CSV table of C-alpha atoms in Angstrom, one decimal:
chain,number,residue,atom,x,y,z
I,3,PRO,CA,46.0,108.7,6.8
I,4,LEU,CA,44.3,108.3,3.4
I,5,ASP,CA,45.9,111.3,1.5
I,6,ASP,CA,48.3,109.2,-0.6
I,7,LEU,CA,45.5,106.8,-1.6
I,8,PHE,CA,43.3,109.4,-3.4
I,9,SER,CA,44.2,111.7,-6.3
I,10,ALA,CA,43.6,115.4,-6.2
I,11,GLU,CA,40.8,114.9,-8.8
I,12,GLU,CA,39.0,112.4,-6.5
I,13,LEU,CA,39.2,114.7,-3.5
I,14,ALA,CA,37.9,117.6,-5.5
I,15,SER,CA,34.7,115.6,-6.2
I,16,TYR,CA,33.6,116.2,-2.5
I,17,TRP,CA,32.5,119.3,-0.8
I,18,PRO,CA,35.7,120.7,0.8
I,19,ALA,CA,34.0,121.4,4.2
I,20,ALA,CA,32.7,117.8,4.2
I,21,LEU,CA,36.2,116.4,3.7
I,22,ASP,CA,37.6,118.7,6.4
I,23,ASN,CA,35.2,117.0,8.9
I,24,PHE,CA,37.5,114.0,8.6
I,25,ARG,CA,40.9,115.7,8.8
I,26,LEU,CA,43.1,115.8,11.8
I,27,GLN,CA,46.1,118.0,11.8
I,28,GLY,CA,45.8,118.4,8.1
I,29,ARG,CA,45.7,114.6,7.3
I,30,LEU,CA,42.6,112.8,5.9
I,31,TYR,CA,41.2,109.9,7.9
I,32,GLY,CA,37.8,109.2,6.4
I,33,LEU,CA,35.4,109.9,3.5
I,34,PRO,CA,32.2,111.8,3.9
I,35,THR,CA,28.9,110.3,2.7
I,36,ASN,CA,26.4,113.1,3.5
I,37,TYR,CA,26.3,116.3,5.5
I,38,GLU,CA,24.0,118.9,7.1
I,39,VAL,CA,24.1,122.7,7.0
I,40,THR,CA,21.8,125.5,7.8
I,41,SER,CA,20.3,127.9,5.2
I,42,VAL,CA,17.1,130.0,4.9
I,43,PHE,CA,13.7,128.5,4.5
I,44,VAL,CA,11.4,130.9,2.7
I,45,ASN,CA,7.6,131.0,2.7
I,46,ARG,CA,6.8,131.9,-1.0
I,47,SER,CA,3.4,133.2,0.0
I,48,LEU,CA,5.1,136.0,2.0
I,49,ALA,CA,8.4,136.6,0.2
I,50,ASP,CA,10.0,135.8,-3.2
I,51,PRO,CA,13.0,133.5,-2.6
I,52,SER,CA,14.6,134.7,-5.9
I,53,ALA,CA,14.6,138.2,-4.5
I,54,MET,CA,16.4,137.2,-1.3
I,55,PRO,CA,18.3,140.3,0.1
I,56,ALA,CA,22.0,140.0,-0.6
I,57,THR,CA,23.2,141.5,2.6
I,58,LEU,CA,22.3,141.3,6.3
I,59,ASP,CA,21.6,145.0,6.5
I,60,GLU,CA,19.2,144.7,3.6
I,61,TRP,CA,17.6,141.7,5.2
I,62,LEU,CA,17.1,143.5,8.4
I,63,ALA,CA,15.7,146.6,6.6
I,64,GLN,CA,13.2,144.4,4.8
I,65,ALA,CA,12.1,142.8,8.0
I,66,GLN,CA,11.5,146.2,9.5
I,67,GLN,CA,9.1,147.1,6.7
I,68,SER,CA,6.5,144.5,7.7
I,69,PRO,CA,6.0,141.9,10.4
I,70,SER,CA,5.1,139.4,7.6
I,71,LEU,CA,8.6,139.8,6.2
I,72,GLY,CA,10.1,138.8,9.6
I,73,ILE,CA,13.0,136.4,10.3
I,74,GLY,CA,13.1,133.6,12.8
I,75,LEU,CA,16.5,132.6,14.2
I,76,TYR,CA,17.1,129.9,16.7
I,77,ASN,CA,19.4,131.4,19.4
I,78,ASN,CA,22.1,128.8,19.8
I,79,LEU,CA,25.7,128.6,18.6
I,80,TYR,CA,25.2,126.1,15.8
I,81,HIS,CA,22.4,128.0,14.2
I,82,LEU,CA,24.1,131.4,14.5
I,83,ALA,CA,27.7,130.7,13.9
I,84,TRP,CA,27.4,131.6,10.2
I,85,GLY,CA,27.3,135.3,11.1
I,86,LEU,CA,30.7,135.4,12.8
I,87,PRO,CA,32.7,135.0,9.5
I,88,ALA,CA,30.2,137.3,7.8
I,89,TYR,CA,31.5,140.0,10.2
I,90,GLY,CA,35.1,138.9,9.8
I,91,ALA,CA,35.3,137.1,13.2
I,92,ARG,CA,36.6,133.6,14.0
I,93,LEU,CA,35.7,131.4,17.0
I,94,PHE,CA,39.1,129.6,17.2
I,95,ASP,CA,42.6,130.0,15.6
I,96,GLU,CA,44.6,127.0,14.3
I,97,ASN,CA,45.7,126.1,17.9
I,98,GLY,CA,42.3,126.0,19.4
I,99,VAL,CA,42.6,129.4,21.1
I,100,ALA,CA,39.3,131.3,21.2
I,101,VAL,CA,39.9,134.5,19.2
I,102,LEU,CA,36.4,136.0,19.0
I,103,ASP,CA,37.8,139.3,20.3
I,104,GLN,CA,40.8,139.4,17.9
I,105,GLY,CA,40.0,140.7,14.5
I,106,GLY,CA,36.6,141.1,12.8
I,107,ASP,CA,33.5,142.5,14.4
I,108,ALA,CA,31.7,139.8,16.4
I,109,ALA,CA,30.2,142.6,18.5
I,110,GLY,CA,28.7,144.1,15.3
I,111,TYR,CA,27.0,140.8,14.6
I,112,LEU,CA,25.6,140.7,18.1
I,113,ARG,CA,24.2,144.2,17.7
I,114,TRP,CA,22.6,143.1,14.4
I,115,LEU,CA,21.0,140.2,16.2
I,116,ARG,CA,19.7,142.3,19.0
I,117,THR,CA,18.2,144.8,16.6
I,118,LEU,CA,16.5,142.0,14.7
I,119,SER,CA,15.1,140.6,17.9
I,120,GLN,CA,13.5,144.0,18.7
I,121,THR,CA,11.9,144.1,15.3
I,122,GLN,CA,8.2,143.4,15.2
I,123,GLY,CA,7.5,140.0,13.6
I,124,SER,CA,11.1,138.8,13.9
I,125,TYR,CA,12.6,136.5,16.6
I,126,VAL,CA,16.0,135.5,17.8
I,127,ASP,CA,14.9,133.0,20.4
I,128,PRO,CA,16.1,129.8,22.2
I,129,ASP,CA,12.7,128.2,21.8
I,130,TYR,CA,13.1,126.2,18.7
I,131,GLY,CA,9.6,124.7,18.8
I,132,MET,CA,8.0,128.1,19.0
I,133,LEU,CA,10.0,129.4,16.0
I,134,LYS,CA,9.2,126.4,13.8
I,135,ASP,CA,5.5,126.5,14.8
I,136,ARG,CA,5.2,130.2,14.0
I,137,PHE,CA,6.9,129.7,10.6
I,138,ARG,CA,4.6,126.8,9.8
I,139,LYS,CA,1.6,129.0,10.5
I,140,GLY,CA,2.9,131.7,8.1
I,141,GLU,CA,3.6,134.3,10.8
I,142,PHE,CA,7.0,135.3,9.3
I,143,ALA,CA,8.7,134.8,5.9
I,144,TYR,CA,12.1,133.5,6.8
I,145,PHE,CA,13.4,130.7,9.1
I,146,VAL,CA,17.0,129.6,9.4
I,147,ASP,CA,17.2,125.8,9.9
I,148,GLY,CA,18.6,122.6,8.4
I,149,PRO,CA,17.4,119.9,6.0
I,150,TRP,CA,16.2,117.8,8.9
I,151,ALA,CA,13.1,120.2,9.0
I,152,ILE,CA,12.2,119.7,5.3
I,153,ASP,CA,9.5,117.0,5.7
I,154,GLU,CA,7.7,118.8,8.5
I,155,LEU,CA,7.8,122.2,6.9
I,156,ARG,CA,6.9,120.9,3.5
I,157,GLY,CA,3.9,119.1,5.0
I,158,ALA,CA,2.7,122.5,6.4
I,159,LEU,CA,3.6,124.8,3.5
I,160,GLY,CA,3.6,122.5,0.5
I,161,GLU,CA,4.8,124.3,-2.7
I,162,ASN,CA,5.1,127.5,-0.8
I,163,LEU,CA,8.3,126.3,0.9
I,164,ALA,CA,11.6,127.3,-0.7
I,165,VAL,CA,15.3,127.6,0.3
I,166,ALA,CA,17.5,130.6,-0.3
I,167,PRO,CA,21.1,131.4,0.7
I,168,LEU,CA,22.1,133.2,3.9
I,169,PRO,CA,22.9,136.9,3.1
I,170,ALA,CA,26.4,138.2,3.3
I,171,GLY,CA,27.8,140.4,6.0
I,172,PRO,CA,30.1,143.4,5.9
I,173,ALA,CA,33.2,141.2,5.7
I,174,GLY,CA,31.9,138.6,3.2
I,175,ALA,CA,29.8,135.5,2.8
I,176,ALA,CA,27.8,133.9,5.6
I,177,GLN,CA,29.6,130.6,6.4
I,178,PRO,CA,27.4,128.2,8.3
I,179,TRP,CA,28.9,125.1,9.9
I,180,LEU,CA,28.8,122.0,7.9
I,181,SER,CA,28.8,118.7,9.8
I,182,ALA,CA,29.3,115.4,7.9
I,183,ASP,CA,28.6,111.7,8.4
I,184,GLY,CA,31.0,109.3,6.7
I,185,ILE,CA,33.3,106.3,6.7
I,186,LEU,CA,36.3,105.6,8.9
I,187,PHE,CA,38.7,102.7,8.5
I,188,ASN,CA,40.2,100.1,10.8
I,189,PRO,CA,44.0,100.5,10.3
I,190,ASN,CA,44.7,97.0,11.6
I,191,MET,CA,42.9,95.2,8.7
I,192,ALA,CA,44.9,93.0,6.4
I,193,GLY,CA,45.9,94.6,3.1
I,194,SER,CA,43.3,92.9,1.0
I,195,GLN,CA,40.6,93.9,3.4
I,196,GLN,CA,41.8,97.5,3.4
I,197,GLU,CA,41.5,97.5,-0.4
I,198,LEU,CA,37.9,96.1,-0.2
I,199,ALA,CA,37.0,98.7,2.4
I,200,LEU,CA,38.4,101.6,0.3
I,201,SER,CA,36.6,100.3,-2.8
I,202,PHE,CA,33.3,100.1,-0.9
I,203,ALA,CA,33.9,103.6,0.5
I,204,ARG,CA,34.5,105.0,-3.0
I,205,PHE,CA,31.3,103.4,-4.2
I,206,LEU,CA,29.2,104.9,-1.3
I,207,THR,CA,30.6,108.4,-2.0
I,208,THR,CA,30.2,108.7,-5.7
I,209,ALA,CA,27.8,111.1,-7.4
I,210,GLU,CA,25.7,108.1,-8.4
I,211,SER,CA,25.4,106.9,-4.8
I,212,GLY,CA,24.8,110.5,-3.8
I,213,ALA,CA,21.8,110.6,-6.1
I,214,ALA,CA,20.3,107.7,-4.1
I,215,ILE,CA,21.2,109.3,-0.8
I,216,ALA,CA,19.3,112.4,-2.0
I,217,SER,CA,16.3,110.8,-3.6
I,218,LEU,CA,15.7,107.9,-1.1
I,219,GLY,CA,17.2,109.2,2.1
I,220,LYS,CA,16.4,112.9,1.6
I,221,ARG,CA,20.0,113.7,2.7
I,222,LEU,CA,22.6,116.0,1.3
I,223,PRO,CA,25.3,113.9,-0.4
I,224,ALA,CA,29.0,114.9,0.1
I,225,ALA,CA,29.7,114.2,-3.6
I,226,ARG,CA,29.4,117.8,-4.8
I,227,TYR,CA,28.4,117.0,-8.4
I,228,THR,CA,25.4,114.9,-7.5
I,229,ALA,CA,22.2,115.4,-9.6
I,230,PHE,CA,19.3,116.2,-7.3
I,231,GLY,CA,16.5,115.8,-9.9
I,232,ASP,CA,13.6,118.1,-9.2
I,233,ASP,CA,14.2,118.5,-5.4
I,234,LEU,CA,14.6,122.2,-5.2
I,235,LEU,CA,14.9,122.3,-1.4
I,236,LEU,CA,17.9,120.0,-1.3
I,237,GLN,CA,19.4,121.9,-4.2
I,238,GLY,CA,19.1,125.1,-2.1
I,239,PHE,CA,21.0,123.5,0.8
I,240,ALA,CA,23.7,122.3,-1.6
I,241,ARG,CA,24.2,125.8,-2.9
I,242,GLN,CA,24.7,126.9,0.7
I,243,ALA,CA,27.5,124.3,1.1
I,244,ASP,CA,29.6,126.3,-1.3
I,245,THR,CA,30.3,128.9,1.4
I,246,ALA,CA,30.1,126.6,4.4
I,247,GLN,CA,33.0,125.9,6.8
I,248,PRO,CA,33.5,122.6,8.7
I,249,MET,CA,32.1,122.6,12.2
I,250,PRO,CA,35.1,122.8,14.5
I,251,SER,CA,36.1,119.4,15.9
I,252,VAL,CA,38.7,120.7,18.3
I,253,PRO,CA,38.5,119.6,22.0
I,254,GLU,CA,37.9,123.2,23.0
I,255,MET,CA,34.4,123.0,21.5
I,256,ALA,CA,33.3,121.4,24.7
I,257,TYR,CA,33.6,124.8,26.3
I,258,ALA,CA,32.5,126.9,23.3
I,259,TRP,CA,29.0,125.3,23.2
I,260,GLY,CA,28.2,126.7,26.6
I,261,TYR,CA,30.1,130.0,26.8
I,262,GLY,CA,29.7,130.8,23.1
I,263,GLY,CA,26.0,130.1,23.2
I,264,ASP,CA,25.7,132.2,26.4
I,265,MET,CA,27.3,135.1,24.5
I,266,PHE,CA,24.3,135.3,22.2
I,267,ILE,CA,21.8,134.9,25.0
I,268,LYS,CA,23.4,137.7,27.1
I,269,VAL,CA,23.3,140.3,24.3
I,270,VAL,CA,20.0,139.4,22.6
I,271,ASP,CA,17.9,138.6,25.6
I,272,GLY,CA,19.7,140.8,28.1
I,273,ASP,CA,21.3,144.2,28.1
I,274,ALA,CA,24.9,143.0,28.0
I,275,ASP,CA,27.4,145.2,26.1
I,276,PRO,CA,28.2,143.4,22.9
I,277,ALA,CA,32.0,144.3,22.8
I,278,ALA,CA,32.5,143.5,26.5
I,279,THR,CA,30.6,140.2,26.1
I,280,VAL,CA,32.8,139.1,23.2
I,281,ILE,CA,35.9,139.7,25.2
I,282,GLU,CA,34.4,137.9,28.2
I,283,SER,CA,33.3,134.9,26.2
I,284,ALA,CA,36.7,134.4,24.6
I,285,ALA,CA,38.3,134.6,28.0
I,286,LEU,CA,35.9,132.1,29.5
I,287,ILE,CA,36.5,129.6,26.8
I,288,ASN,CA,40.3,129.9,27.0
I,289,ASP,CA,40.3,129.8,30.8
I,290,ALA,CA,38.2,126.6,30.7
I,291,SER,CA,40.4,125.0,28.1
I,292,GLY,CA,43.7,126.1,29.7
I,293,LYS,CA,44.6,128.2,26.7
């Protein structure tokens, strides 16, 4: 564990959720270099990103006004997980037990998604390519995706492309999953080599190195005080990181990808009861993981 080798001030220079990607049972075992997180791409020719609705209900109401103000959501667990905490729900507790049905209103979030999918000009769909293509063609104003799509979308929309934060839900801020890349260390190295490795890791994860990661690599640096220059799109994703939570790295995620993803499909694309589907999904994950 690295906790004793870094001061509280040093650790505070990283995005907390990025650091948490490298924690196991509360102990730190690596340093993050860069991360990915979802946020809202906005087509400026259709909607004003500075007037982004503050809440999910307001966002839905705006989409219902006109198909051009529609929303595109990729129907999979990673791209939709942000709405669970916005409705006060959690996927897992501290012991890896699925608790979707215990506290919060995951069913309310599923109902919101179903209503959105039934709104003309809006889509909650498992066809990622279709969603991206429709957004590129200007068919709807909002598309939730990650920074990996910046180059393609900027090539299609140019200066009309912007990034705005995900709206809050009835229980609080939207909290998308943040997944980080970073540096791990060989514990069997000699002391002098450990010192060199730690020095190099510190160098790679400073705000100065972060500026190079952003400007040259077009990646989001884990150093939270990095200067982005004039890249407003990366700045938008960095603002979203302030409310992000680390993507769960528990072994039980092996079952959540399937059963948790199916939960959204069953309600949005089918006629499954939201409350019953939440209970069923939590039970399926726990049965599969032996919890």
